């Protein structure tokens, strides 16, 4: 393994930028800012560690764990006590990672891998504090395997992600079709219809980029074009998804594919008076004991091959083999396979599967009295990921069985009825609702026996779904359901949902109207209207799965929108002077000055008040969307400042508690209130608030 001249510069600068982003990530996605909400010290909470014996430490000690992790990342970035900093980072990072499977994703796994790799590498040879302390390693060569592992890791992230996108759902454009409506794709919609933007730009472009990015970055001739495309790709991802520092980390790793001396050449362009504070630009380097040299170089340097060099080569080969194997290791860890394979987090199948949940019901049965009751989905937990993973569902059921006896429920049995649509398929059950999950068998190495199969044979129906949805008006909603023979769906239709009907597409079902004690049999092509404000049951009695759809209108929302339209038209007539009739007192707030929040307060009619509130929010949303770059940056900076500020203040409180003990309750309350101080009231998250203002009732 020959040394690369000046190799330290490129690797160290790239790894420094990665570690800076990982240090920032600790306050964000790792959860330092909201650590007290995440772990809820002393509260009855169901947790989902990889190994059941792993438990979080007391709250103040968890803050100390995060401090160690942050100092480790910062130490790696500075090259200060490098090996110790690496050990501090990876030991705490992997502890937190294994502590909660619900937060797993591919980039969190990647951060841990990079931390592990840096522990074994010579990342402190250039522009480092260790280099100042130890001249013998300053500007020393770095072995080629360091670069090989880092470059190969990033290549694997791209390439395996591309291989995973060869999945039929991605190629046919079903995985991320909803993204085509995002404003980022508006320029493409000037050329293509929305359907082609989804198929060609989002799915086709994502597939091609992932498959080719690693190759394009590797070659000199294509690297500039690769930088352009991956920069555009990751900047778009930073706006499309809430994935923390990952897009910026991937941008930082792109520099690994450049020549190792690029930082020296880059900083050599700066004026001479700035070079005092900038990294060294001298081409002079020194040999390293970590490197193997050719016979001529070995004679001049006195460096000979040692067993550690062979271990480095063996590690590189074994590590890369393991990394190519892991994304396809699901035949080993079969207990983690569900409707899709494996725990989401180490497969590099980013965004290949989208899910939408329509119905989640948790039923408990008292083992002694036989009493049956229902639990709110997600009770005793802050996560929603358990709904899709059998291993987490088993942990959740076990936890519930331990907590429910506190509420006079003895030896509880727990049943889950969870419905999900994968990539725009029918809504279907994931797990058998007849199985008591508390007593159900689960092993990480055996298939889940109570897992229902994905109804892939019904996938062609998705084309028909689009035709049916296209034939409906804007006020009519539709839900497509598929169920297994011998099972039934119990459903309640909200009183807001008028004109609700069931249309059978395939199979045979019996519909029971519970209040009326009546049963109706439906064959394919038949339909029945079900009453609002009442329960009904749909039994699948055919030998093959039944397929049917609910069609309904949210009459409450439709009436509200009609009233909003009338009020808007009246408001416009008043403003342009064409309204001749005087307004009654309850409509007087409609002519108030724009953006006058007092008009909402003065409005006595609830419809008028809601209309004015909605108008103000729409103006705020429009203002945010039309804001200039500087205003957006200021808003972003202020939000991040108060978020990071809270994390560090709460950390200081925790460390003080560990050092000198808890203060009086009144003082602690004041300190936490000061840490919780937020930015001045603004139109934050108006898009989401406006979206949620008038929600659809769930069938």
XYZ file of C-alpha atoms in Angstrom:
699
model
C 0.000 0.000 0.000
C 1.968 2.956 -1.253
C 1.797 6.390 0.282
C 0.175 9.230 -1.581
C 2.255 12.406 -1.586
C 0.485 15.151 0.409
C -2.474 12.819 0.896
C -3.168 14.134 4.356
C -4.448 17.500 3.151
C -7.419 16.318 1.089
C -8.568 13.671 3.538
C -8.213 15.860 6.615
C -10.008 18.909 5.194
C -12.880 16.753 3.944
C -13.165 14.822 7.223
C -12.945 18.107 9.174
C -15.936 19.512 7.312
C -17.849 16.272 7.857
C -17.132 16.323 11.588
C -18.187 19.969 11.834
C -21.509 19.054 10.258
C -21.797 16.006 12.526
C -21.155 18.243 15.562
C -23.943 20.571 14.406
C -26.121 17.508 13.790
C -25.791 16.538 17.471
C -27.817 19.589 18.447
C -30.356 18.916 15.702
C -31.243 15.416 14.527
C -29.422 13.621 17.366
C -31.761 15.490 19.698
C -29.673 17.584 22.110
C -32.067 20.516 21.702
C -35.075 18.489 22.896
C -33.329 15.809 24.926
C -35.608 16.264 27.953
C -38.671 15.710 25.768
C -37.082 12.745 24.021
C -36.259 10.631 27.056
C -38.896 11.861 29.579
C -36.965 10.917 32.683
C -39.111 8.897 35.087
C -42.232 8.834 32.886
C -43.856 5.556 31.777
C -42.521 5.393 28.217
C -42.172 2.481 25.798
C -38.761 2.442 24.138
C -37.363 0.584 21.162
C -33.655 -0.242 21.600
C -31.877 -2.702 19.329
C -31.032 -4.784 22.388
C -33.656 -4.858 25.127
C -31.078 -4.530 27.905
C -30.088 -1.070 26.618
C -31.785 1.705 28.576
C -31.185 5.459 28.715
C -29.285 6.854 31.669
C -30.931 9.362 34.034
C -31.614 12.644 32.278
C -28.646 14.652 33.561
C -26.283 11.798 32.675
C -27.742 11.630 29.158
C -26.774 15.277 28.737
C -23.247 14.313 29.788
C -23.249 11.562 27.130
C -24.140 14.157 24.516
C -21.400 16.484 25.785
C -18.856 13.676 25.361
C -20.165 12.997 21.850
C -20.039 16.687 20.922
C -16.508 17.127 22.286
C -15.466 13.999 20.393
C -16.794 15.355 17.078
C -15.224 18.749 17.767
C -11.924 17.111 18.704
C -11.891 15.103 15.460
C -12.529 18.282 13.511
C -9.619 20.070 15.199
C -7.347 17.031 15.147
C -6.947 17.439 18.899
C -6.154 14.249 20.836
C -7.438 12.596 17.706
C -7.705 8.929 18.768
C -9.308 9.829 22.084
C -11.762 12.154 20.332
C -12.705 9.387 17.879
C -13.317 6.946 20.723
C -15.383 9.545 22.604
C -17.520 10.145 19.540
C -18.164 6.611 18.310
C -18.770 5.095 21.767
C -21.467 7.635 22.634
C -22.844 7.884 19.093
C -23.414 4.145 18.684
C -24.874 3.935 22.196
C -27.470 6.572 21.298
C -27.979 4.990 17.877
C -28.704 1.533 19.313
C -30.857 3.071 22.030
C -33.699 3.997 19.689
C -34.486 2.133 16.461
C -37.329 4.534 15.687
C -34.825 7.249 14.735
C -32.800 5.040 12.422
C -32.217 6.174 8.883
C -29.502 5.731 6.315
C -27.581 8.904 7.016
C -27.523 8.337 10.787
C -25.956 4.956 10.042
C -23.477 6.629 7.666
C -22.334 9.074 10.361
C -21.552 6.161 12.650
C -19.632 4.382 9.896
C -17.544 7.447 9.113
C -16.773 7.916 12.810
C -15.622 4.299 13.004
C -13.455 4.661 9.896
C -11.811 7.854 11.135
C -10.865 6.084 14.367
C -8.565 3.794 12.386
C -7.216 6.472 10.046
C -4.577 9.184 10.230
C -6.926 12.140 10.052
C -4.742 14.470 12.141
C -1.739 14.890 9.849
C -2.629 18.257 8.291
C -3.797 21.528 9.885
C -4.365 19.887 13.275
C -3.720 20.641 16.911
C -1.934 17.304 17.216
C 0.388 18.418 14.404
C 1.333 21.470 16.453
C 1.940 19.330 19.516
C 3.833 16.588 17.671
C 6.011 17.807 14.779
C 6.737 14.179 13.835
C 3.230 13.761 12.366
C 2.831 17.262 10.929
C 2.238 17.117 7.151
C 3.048 13.401 7.179
C 1.929 10.991 4.499
C -1.357 9.149 4.887
C -1.708 5.535 3.669
C -3.717 5.029 0.519
C -6.178 2.659 2.199
C -7.545 5.626 4.200
C -8.677 7.252 0.984
C -9.794 3.946 -0.493
C -12.191 3.204 2.384
C -13.692 6.705 2.503
C -14.152 6.962 -1.253
C -15.554 3.444 -1.488
C -18.015 4.187 1.327
C -19.445 7.192 -0.498
C -19.489 5.236 -3.766
C -21.491 2.489 -2.019
C -24.004 5.029 -0.673
C -24.709 6.303 -4.175
C -24.428 3.072 -6.146
C -26.406 0.760 -3.838
C -29.070 3.469 -3.562
C -29.272 3.355 -7.352
C -29.469 -0.441 -7.413
C -32.307 -0.304 -4.864
C -34.113 2.187 -7.110
C -34.303 -0.426 -9.836
C -37.319 -1.634 -7.844
C -40.407 -1.745 -10.076
C -42.288 0.770 -7.916
C -39.524 3.345 -8.350
C -39.045 2.751 -12.061
C -42.800 3.061 -12.667
C -42.959 6.293 -10.665
C -45.013 5.271 -7.617
C -42.512 5.757 -4.779
C -42.291 9.562 -4.592
C -45.006 10.764 -6.966
C -46.294 13.346 -4.474
C -43.014 15.295 -4.754
C -43.957 16.474 -8.246
C -46.325 19.014 -6.674
C -43.518 20.700 -4.718
C -42.565 24.217 -5.823
C -38.978 23.111 -6.482
C -40.186 21.309 -9.582
C -42.178 24.246 -10.972
C -39.539 24.971 -13.672
C -39.867 21.419 -14.978
C -43.648 21.739 -15.014
C -43.293 24.524 -17.580
C -42.078 21.825 -19.983
C -43.667 18.568 -18.810
C -47.011 17.659 -17.246
C -46.935 16.699 -13.567
C -47.037 12.986 -14.382
C -43.899 13.191 -16.517
C -42.138 15.372 -13.958
C -42.713 12.592 -11.447
C -41.684 9.785 -13.793
C -38.759 11.366 -15.652
C -37.328 14.031 -13.366
C -37.912 12.666 -9.870
C -37.762 8.919 -10.394
C -35.729 8.724 -13.594
C -33.332 11.481 -12.582
C -32.862 10.068 -9.083
C -32.142 6.610 -10.476
C -29.579 7.817 -13.015
C -27.819 10.132 -10.564
C -27.439 7.483 -7.867
C -26.164 4.883 -10.332
C -23.622 7.207 -11.944
C -22.555 9.727 -9.269
C -19.802 7.533 -7.816
C -18.282 6.892 -11.256
C -18.584 10.517 -12.391
C -16.863 11.770 -9.233
C -13.972 9.347 -9.705
C -12.767 10.487 -13.149
C -11.112 13.850 -13.793
C -13.008 14.532 -17.017
C -16.465 14.034 -15.483
C -15.831 15.313 -11.930
C -16.855 18.972 -12.606
C -20.173 17.809 -14.061
C -20.636 15.424 -11.141
C -20.081 18.288 -8.688
C -22.756 20.304 -10.483
C -25.333 17.521 -10.472
C -24.765 16.242 -6.923
C -24.764 19.808 -5.565
C -28.107 20.514 -7.231
C -29.434 17.140 -6.064
C -28.450 17.548 -2.410
C -29.570 21.183 -2.233
C -32.986 20.080 -3.490
C -33.079 17.274 -0.926
C -32.351 19.755 1.845
C -35.581 21.552 0.905
C -37.702 18.489 0.151
C -36.968 16.407 3.259
C -36.199 16.945 6.935
C -32.927 15.014 6.919
C -30.713 17.283 8.988
C -27.117 17.739 7.888
C -27.098 14.783 5.483
C -27.247 16.768 2.193
C -24.411 19.028 3.349
C -22.393 16.054 4.598
C -22.680 14.389 1.194
C -21.570 17.640 -0.436
C -18.535 17.704 1.871
C -17.618 14.117 0.969
C -17.474 15.012 -2.727
C -14.082 16.615 -2.095
C -12.673 13.171 -1.230
C -12.646 12.344 -4.939
C -10.347 15.269 -5.797
C -6.557 15.041 -5.854
C -5.179 14.835 -2.294
C -3.284 18.129 -2.540
C -6.310 20.223 -3.516
C -6.421 22.103 -0.162
C -2.800 23.225 -0.614
C -3.475 24.452 -4.135
C -6.710 26.113 -3.006
C -5.232 27.998 -0.042
C -2.164 28.969 -2.086
C -4.449 31.301 -4.057
C -5.139 33.455 -0.976
C -3.121 36.640 -0.307
C 0.152 36.135 1.555
C -0.955 38.096 4.650
C -3.794 35.592 5.242
C -1.605 32.485 5.092
C -0.589 32.906 8.711
C -4.038 31.699 9.794
C -4.656 29.344 6.871
C -3.465 25.743 6.425
C 0.032 25.146 5.154
C 0.520 25.420 1.405
C 4.046 24.038 1.413
C 4.467 20.932 -0.772
C 7.028 19.591 1.701
C 5.818 16.440 3.432
C 7.432 13.823 5.604
C 7.257 10.034 5.560
C 5.006 8.153 7.937
C 5.291 4.845 9.727
C 1.717 4.147 8.625
C 2.734 3.954 4.971
C 4.464 1.340 2.829
C 6.934 2.673 0.286
C 8.566 1.334 -2.840
C 12.060 -0.121 -2.490
C 13.686 3.149 -3.579
C 11.544 5.219 -1.198
C 11.991 2.708 1.613
C 15.784 3.014 1.318
C 15.674 6.799 1.521
C 13.073 6.958 4.273
C 14.107 3.932 6.261
C 10.452 2.778 6.431
C 9.871 -0.959 6.103
C 6.678 -2.980 5.807
C 5.253 -4.147 9.143
C 2.363 -6.435 10.177
C 0.193 -3.355 10.820
C 0.384 -2.496 7.119
C -0.935 -5.936 6.197
C -3.702 -5.523 8.764
C -4.684 -2.260 7.078
C -4.981 -4.021 3.736
C -6.977 -6.881 5.253
C -9.285 -4.445 7.034
C -9.940 -2.533 3.808
C -10.888 -5.673 1.904
C -13.058 -7.147 4.668
C -14.769 -3.846 5.431
C -15.732 -3.231 1.804
C -17.011 -6.790 1.441
C -19.122 -6.294 4.576
C -20.505 -2.998 3.282
C -21.560 -4.561 -0.016
C -23.117 -7.486 1.887
C -25.085 -5.559 4.534
C -27.732 -4.048 2.217
C -28.614 -7.581 1.104
C -28.301 -9.370 4.464
C -32.047 -9.547 5.094
C -32.127 -13.285 4.481
C -30.141 -13.566 7.727
C -32.077 -11.107 9.923
C -35.501 -12.274 8.781
C -37.212 -11.158 11.974
C -36.709 -7.533 10.905
C -38.372 -8.034 7.515
C -41.867 -6.649 7.113
C -43.787 -5.564 4.026
C -40.354 -4.287 2.988
C -37.074 -5.926 3.907
C -35.124 -5.045 7.021
C -34.934 -2.175 9.437
C -34.781 1.077 7.528
C -31.278 2.381 8.089
C -28.521 0.285 6.572
C -29.911 -0.743 3.183
C -29.366 2.544 1.295
C -32.929 2.220 -0.050
C -33.562 5.925 0.424
C -37.127 6.969 -0.422
C -37.877 3.772 -2.347
C -40.944 3.069 -0.193
C -43.590 5.599 0.798
C -46.318 4.736 3.282
C -49.689 6.140 4.243
C -51.660 4.817 7.205
C -55.429 4.897 7.123
C -56.477 2.970 10.210
C -54.712 1.914 13.421
C -56.548 0.173 16.244
C -55.094 -1.245 19.472
C -57.333 -3.639 21.387
C -56.603 -5.015 24.845
C -58.290 -7.871 26.631
C -58.094 -8.437 30.374
C -56.690 -11.925 30.845
C -58.769 -12.546 34.001
C -62.075 -10.764 33.453
C -62.204 -10.928 29.647
C -62.980 -7.202 29.502
C -62.166 -5.671 26.098
C -61.055 -2.085 25.586
C -59.168 0.142 23.194
C -56.032 2.262 23.473
C -55.121 5.438 21.675
C -52.551 4.548 18.995
C -49.129 5.624 20.216
C -50.019 5.742 23.902
C -46.895 5.638 26.129
C -44.610 6.372 23.194
C -43.550 9.375 21.133
C -42.764 7.451 17.960
C -44.912 6.240 15.073
C -42.360 3.915 13.477
C -43.585 0.903 15.495
C -46.587 0.608 13.184
C -44.452 -0.681 10.307
C -42.002 -3.020 12.029
C -42.797 -6.349 13.654
C -39.831 -6.226 16.040
C -40.933 -2.827 17.367
C -44.542 -3.969 17.570
C -43.422 -6.888 19.758
C -41.478 -4.503 22.009
C -44.442 -2.130 22.178
C -46.898 -4.907 23.069
C -44.541 -6.215 25.770
C -44.198 -2.732 27.226
C -47.978 -2.191 27.212
C -48.491 -5.511 28.984
C -46.184 -4.271 31.741
C -47.825 -0.840 32.044
C -51.527 -1.714 31.825
C -51.642 -3.587 35.192
C -51.127 -0.151 36.796
C -54.604 0.641 35.439
C -56.249 -2.506 36.855
C -55.914 -4.549 33.647
C -54.541 -7.968 34.554
C -52.530 -10.212 32.209
C -53.475 -8.101 29.194
C -53.623 -9.458 25.676
C -52.761 -6.904 23.002
C -54.065 -6.971 19.417
C -53.125 -4.565 16.616
C -55.122 -3.796 13.488
C -52.859 -1.623 11.323
C -53.648 -0.624 7.747
C -51.082 0.854 5.380
C -50.626 1.611 1.699
C -47.157 0.985 0.255
C -46.342 3.100 -2.798
C -49.966 3.976 -3.600
C -51.292 0.396 -3.423
C -54.497 -0.625 -1.669
C -54.713 0.036 2.039
C -54.107 -3.380 3.604
C -53.312 -4.960 6.943
C -49.673 -5.408 7.958
C -50.152 -7.808 10.879
C -52.730 -10.440 11.746
C -55.285 -8.719 14.041
C -56.253 -12.076 15.593
C -52.827 -12.679 17.171
C -52.009 -11.631 20.730
C -48.662 -9.934 20.128
C -47.668 -10.199 23.799
C -47.510 -13.979 23.503
C -46.561 -14.079 19.815
C -43.240 -15.617 18.915
C -40.511 -13.385 17.490
C -36.875 -14.053 16.661
C -34.404 -11.857 14.766
C -33.438 -14.825 12.589
C -36.860 -16.291 11.716
C -39.666 -14.885 9.575
C -42.551 -13.235 11.424
C -45.417 -15.712 11.378
C -48.067 -13.080 12.161
C -46.997 -10.780 9.308
C -49.522 -10.469 6.474
C -48.108 -10.629 2.923
C -47.944 -7.606 0.673
C -50.655 -7.960 -1.971
C -48.342 -7.376 -4.921
C -50.721 -9.186 -7.282
C -53.078 -6.237 -6.892
C -50.424 -3.669 -7.881
C -51.798 -3.235 -11.439
C -54.917 -1.687 -9.892
C -52.892 1.511 -9.281
C -53.408 2.561 -12.892
C -57.155 2.185 -12.403
C -56.923 4.238 -9.184
C -55.621 7.208 -11.134
C -58.481 6.952 -13.628
C -61.091 6.782 -10.855
C -59.574 9.671 -8.904
C -59.390 11.757 -12.078
C -63.126 11.313 -12.624
C -64.076 12.749 -9.208
C -64.684 16.374 -8.304
C -62.514 18.266 -5.816
C -64.874 17.693 -2.894
C -65.120 13.920 -3.236
C -62.572 11.741 -1.432
C -61.750 8.099 -2.018
C -59.952 5.325 -0.117
C -59.011 1.986 -1.670
C -59.119 -1.073 0.609
C -57.969 -4.686 0.168
C -58.638 -7.339 2.809
C -57.825 -10.993 3.344
C -60.344 -13.870 3.314
C -61.868 -14.593 6.719
C -61.130 -11.110 8.127
C -63.332 -8.057 8.493
C -62.960 -4.305 8.808
C -64.911 -2.522 11.536
C -65.357 1.113 10.625
C -67.051 4.240 11.942
C -68.184 6.914 9.513
C -67.988 10.407 10.974
C -71.099 12.556 10.832
C -69.048 15.040 8.768
C -68.808 12.514 5.948
C -72.048 12.523 4.029
C -72.966 10.336 1.083
C -70.469 7.619 2.034
C -70.665 4.474 -0.068
C -68.759 1.214 -0.523
C -68.022 0.066 -4.083
C -66.787 -3.507 -4.486
C -64.053 -3.920 -7.102
C -63.121 -7.581 -6.657
C -64.152 -10.570 -4.542
C -67.233 -10.876 -2.359
C -68.105 -9.138 0.940
C -70.880 -8.972 3.523
C -71.612 -5.522 4.928
C -73.180 -5.393 8.384
C -74.816 -2.148 9.558
C -74.358 -2.581 13.307
C -77.092 -0.232 14.590
C -79.669 -1.570 12.136
C -78.631 -5.205 12.653
C -78.802 -5.740 8.884
C -76.475 -7.577 6.491
C -75.950 -6.994 2.778
C -73.933 -9.103 0.327
C -71.972 -7.366 -2.417
C -70.543 -8.868 -5.588
C -67.905 -7.224 -7.795
C -69.323 -4.053 -9.382
C -72.033 -3.519 -6.715
C -72.197 -0.737 -4.148
C -73.987 0.216 -0.939
C -74.446 3.444 0.962
C -73.451 3.319 4.651
C -74.950 5.673 7.261
C -72.912 8.475 8.817
C -72.449 8.574 12.583
C -72.633 4.786 12.892
C -70.483 1.650 12.841
C -70.458 -0.927 10.101
C -68.427 -4.068 9.373
C -67.156 -5.356 6.032
C -66.538 -9.137 6.000
C -64.460 -10.694 3.211
C -66.230 -13.962 2.353
C -64.568 -14.763 -0.980
C -61.643 -17.166 -1.279
C -59.392 -14.471 -2.747
C -58.725 -11.027 -1.210
C -61.537 -8.519 -1.579
C -60.955 -5.074 -3.055
C -63.316 -2.202 -2.480
C -63.328 1.561 -2.166
C -64.979 4.124 0.050
C -66.269 7.205 -1.741
C -67.396 10.083 0.453
C -67.788 13.829 0.694
C -66.784 15.830 3.736
C -70.044 17.759 3.883
C -68.890 19.953 6.775
C -65.794 21.055 4.875
C -67.757 21.488 1.654
C -70.283 23.752 3.403
C -67.443 25.698 5.017
C -65.692 26.229 1.689
C -68.984 27.380 0.137
C -69.405 29.931 2.937
C -65.799 31.072 2.473
C -66.454 31.624 -1.237
C -69.541 33.715 -0.530
C -67.705 35.795 2.077
C -64.773 36.394 -0.267
C -67.096 37.500 -3.072
C -68.915 39.833 -0.660
C -65.618 41.248 0.581
C -64.493 41.938 -2.994
C -67.760 43.690 -3.827
C -67.399 45.906 -0.754
C -63.801 46.789 -1.655
C -64.563 47.699 -5.278
C -67.758 49.577 -4.359
C -70.259 47.358 -6.169
C -72.033 46.214 -2.980
C -75.040 48.501 -2.462
C -76.650 46.870 0.562
C -75.365 47.778 4.056
C -73.581 44.944 5.849
C -75.171 43.484 8.989
C -73.130 43.852 12.212
C -71.807 40.291 12.150
C -70.252 40.944 8.692
C -68.718 44.339 9.509
C -65.272 42.812 10.314
C -64.987 41.908 6.613
C -64.273 45.567 5.760
C -61.584 45.983 8.449
C -58.085 47.110 7.506
C -55.898 44.372 5.995
C -53.882 42.318 8.482
C -55.896 43.711 11.377
C -55.876 40.845 13.875
C -58.395 42.694 15.996
C -61.045 42.106 13.357
C -60.855 38.392 14.143
C -61.423 39.089 17.812
C -64.329 41.442 17.101
C -66.030 38.997 14.751
C -69.018 37.456 16.494
C -69.886 35.009 13.748
C -67.604 31.921 13.997
C -67.572 31.457 10.202
C -66.491 35.064 9.683
C -63.827 34.724 12.381
C -62.445 31.573 10.775
C -62.542 33.202 7.326
C -60.562 36.229 8.512
C -58.093 34.022 10.341
C -57.607 31.936 7.216
C -57.100 35.032 5.075
C -54.436 36.383 7.415
C -52.600 33.089 7.408
C -52.701 32.900 3.627
C -51.167 36.368 3.435
C -48.459 35.305 5.869
C -47.734 32.192 3.821
C -47.540 34.277 0.652
C -45.232 36.728 2.376
C -42.929 33.920 3.478
C -42.826 32.369 0.028
C -42.057 35.701 -1.620
C -39.391 36.636 0.935
C -35.942 37.500 -0.374
C -32.817 35.455 0.224
C -31.577 37.648 3.074
C -34.921 37.493 4.872
C -35.030 33.714 4.519
C -31.479 33.396 5.832
C -32.302 35.657 8.777
C -35.404 33.622 9.611
C -33.407 30.388 9.346
C -30.562 31.752 11.496
C -32.897 33.027 14.219
C -34.739 29.716 14.384
C -31.497 27.741 14.607
C -30.063 30.144 17.173
C -32.908 29.637 19.631
C -32.917 25.898 18.990
C -29.182 25.478 19.622
C -29.338 27.957 22.499
C -31.877 25.782 24.284
C -29.726 22.702 23.841
C -26.634 24.278 25.340
C -28.496 25.971 28.207
C -30.235 22.728 29.168
C -26.861 20.983 28.970
C -25.337 23.568 31.307
C -28.194 23.046 33.765
C -27.687 19.276 33.685
C -23.924 19.509 34.201
C -24.454 21.898 37.097
C -26.914 19.414 38.622
C -24.335 16.621 38.350
C -21.594 18.770 39.847
C -23.348 20.456 42.788
C -26.790 18.859 42.958
C -30.292 20.067 42.186
C -31.154 23.685 43.063
C -34.473 24.704 44.660
C -37.464 23.941 42.453
C -38.264 27.631 41.910
C -34.757 28.322 40.612
C -34.826 25.271 38.349
C -38.192 26.370 36.948
C -36.820 29.829 36.133
C -33.731 28.361 34.471
C -35.743 26.010 32.272
C -38.150 28.827 31.355
C -35.175 30.963 30.309
C -33.813 28.105 28.199
C -37.238 27.655 26.588
C -37.410 31.265 25.436
C -38.270 31.298 21.758
C -37.907 33.793 18.946
C -40.434 36.663 18.760
C -43.840 35.539 17.479
C -43.713 35.072 13.736
C -45.578 33.257 11.068
C -43.645 30.067 11.731
C -44.942 26.885 10.163
C -47.875 28.685 8.597
C -47.972 26.240 5.715
C -48.601 23.366 8.092
C -51.044 25.327 10.269
C -53.059 26.378 7.244
C -53.014 22.841 5.933
C -54.318 21.487 9.229
C -56.951 24.185 9.758
C -59.716 22.213 8.102
C -58.828 18.513 8.256
C -60.442 15.533 6.658
C -62.240 13.147 8.959
C -60.719 9.692 8.858
C -62.970 6.884 7.777
